[in-house]
Amino acid sequence: RVECVLFHPLRPQLFVATQRQVRVYDLVKQALVKKLVSGVKWISAMAVHPGGDNVVVASYDKQVQWFDMDLSTKPYKTFRPHSAAARAVA
């Protein structure tokens, strides 16, 4: 199930957030470039930095995760200060 879809701000890429992961597709090659593995139960929202190298993912299990696309496919930092589901990020 697809939760959120965003275009890369500079490159011809598409970010597709499913229930548990974010997939990055190259629109020119029409191929999967990268899978970002969140480890959360359910992704609720996603935001891409204007530079395109950082992605923030919110989840219904009270987590917000920050991915640095240049470093890894796993979260660079996980924030858990929420008392309820994180439903939006910007």
XYZ file of C-alpha atoms in Angstrom:
90
model
C 0.000 0.000 0.000
C 1.382 3.414 -0.963
C 1.243 6.055 1.792
C 3.001 9.030 0.169
C 4.672 9.953 -3.141
C 7.085 12.870 -3.674
C 9.354 14.038 -6.479
C 13.041 14.740 -5.876
C 13.485 18.533 -5.962
C 16.511 18.476 -8.317
C 16.899 15.060 -9.968
C 14.468 12.972 -12.017
C 13.641 10.695 -9.092
C 10.466 9.643 -7.326
C 10.154 8.768 -3.616
C 7.412 6.247 -2.830
C 6.619 5.542 0.845
C 4.921 2.219 1.448
C 3.845 0.859 4.822
C 7.379 0.027 6.042
C 9.913 1.453 3.576
C 10.691 4.254 1.148
C 11.633 3.324 -2.390
C 13.533 5.721 -4.639
C 13.030 5.318 -8.387
C 15.024 6.836 -11.244
C 12.476 8.182 -13.707
C 14.889 8.292 -16.656
C 16.101 4.690 -16.280
C 12.721 3.564 -14.924
C 14.471 1.532 -12.237
C 14.638 1.208 -8.475
C 17.660 3.124 -7.164
C 17.446 2.637 -3.396
C 15.278 1.223 -0.606
C 15.250 3.114 2.686
C 14.412 0.651 5.462
C 12.615 2.410 8.299
C 11.872 -0.431 10.709
C 8.620 1.251 11.776
C 5.246 -0.467 11.736
C 3.462 2.062 9.528
C 4.732 5.174 7.701
C 2.277 8.066 7.868
C 4.100 10.914 6.081
C 7.319 11.845 4.335
C 9.227 15.019 3.431
C 12.267 15.562 1.205
C 14.802 18.328 1.889
C 15.060 20.945 -0.915
C 18.600 19.701 -1.605
C 17.229 16.179 -2.026
C 19.807 14.353 0.102
C 17.777 14.116 3.320
C 14.397 12.455 3.868
C 12.244 12.654 6.990
C 9.661 9.942 7.657
C 6.864 10.056 10.261
C 5.088 6.971 11.544
C 1.958 5.980 13.391
C 4.085 4.315 16.078
C 5.269 7.683 17.501
C 8.564 7.927 15.613
C 10.150 10.415 13.249
C 13.188 9.196 11.313
C 15.815 11.168 9.445
C 17.585 9.505 6.504
C 20.791 10.860 4.987
C 20.719 9.465 1.452
C 24.512 9.731 1.071
C 25.316 7.710 4.204
C 23.008 4.706 4.444
C 19.670 3.106 3.687
C 18.989 2.957 7.446
C 17.912 5.971 9.534
C 20.634 8.439 10.472
C 18.616 9.543 13.519
C 15.369 8.398 15.132
C 13.284 10.787 17.239
C 10.768 9.340 19.715
C 9.494 12.291 21.776
C 5.917 11.985 20.538
C 3.088 10.886 22.801
C 0.869 9.975 19.851
C 1.214 9.096 16.176
C 3.341 11.446 14.080
C 1.023 12.241 11.176
C 2.906 14.961 9.279
C 6.389 16.290 8.600
C 7.565 19.290 6.610
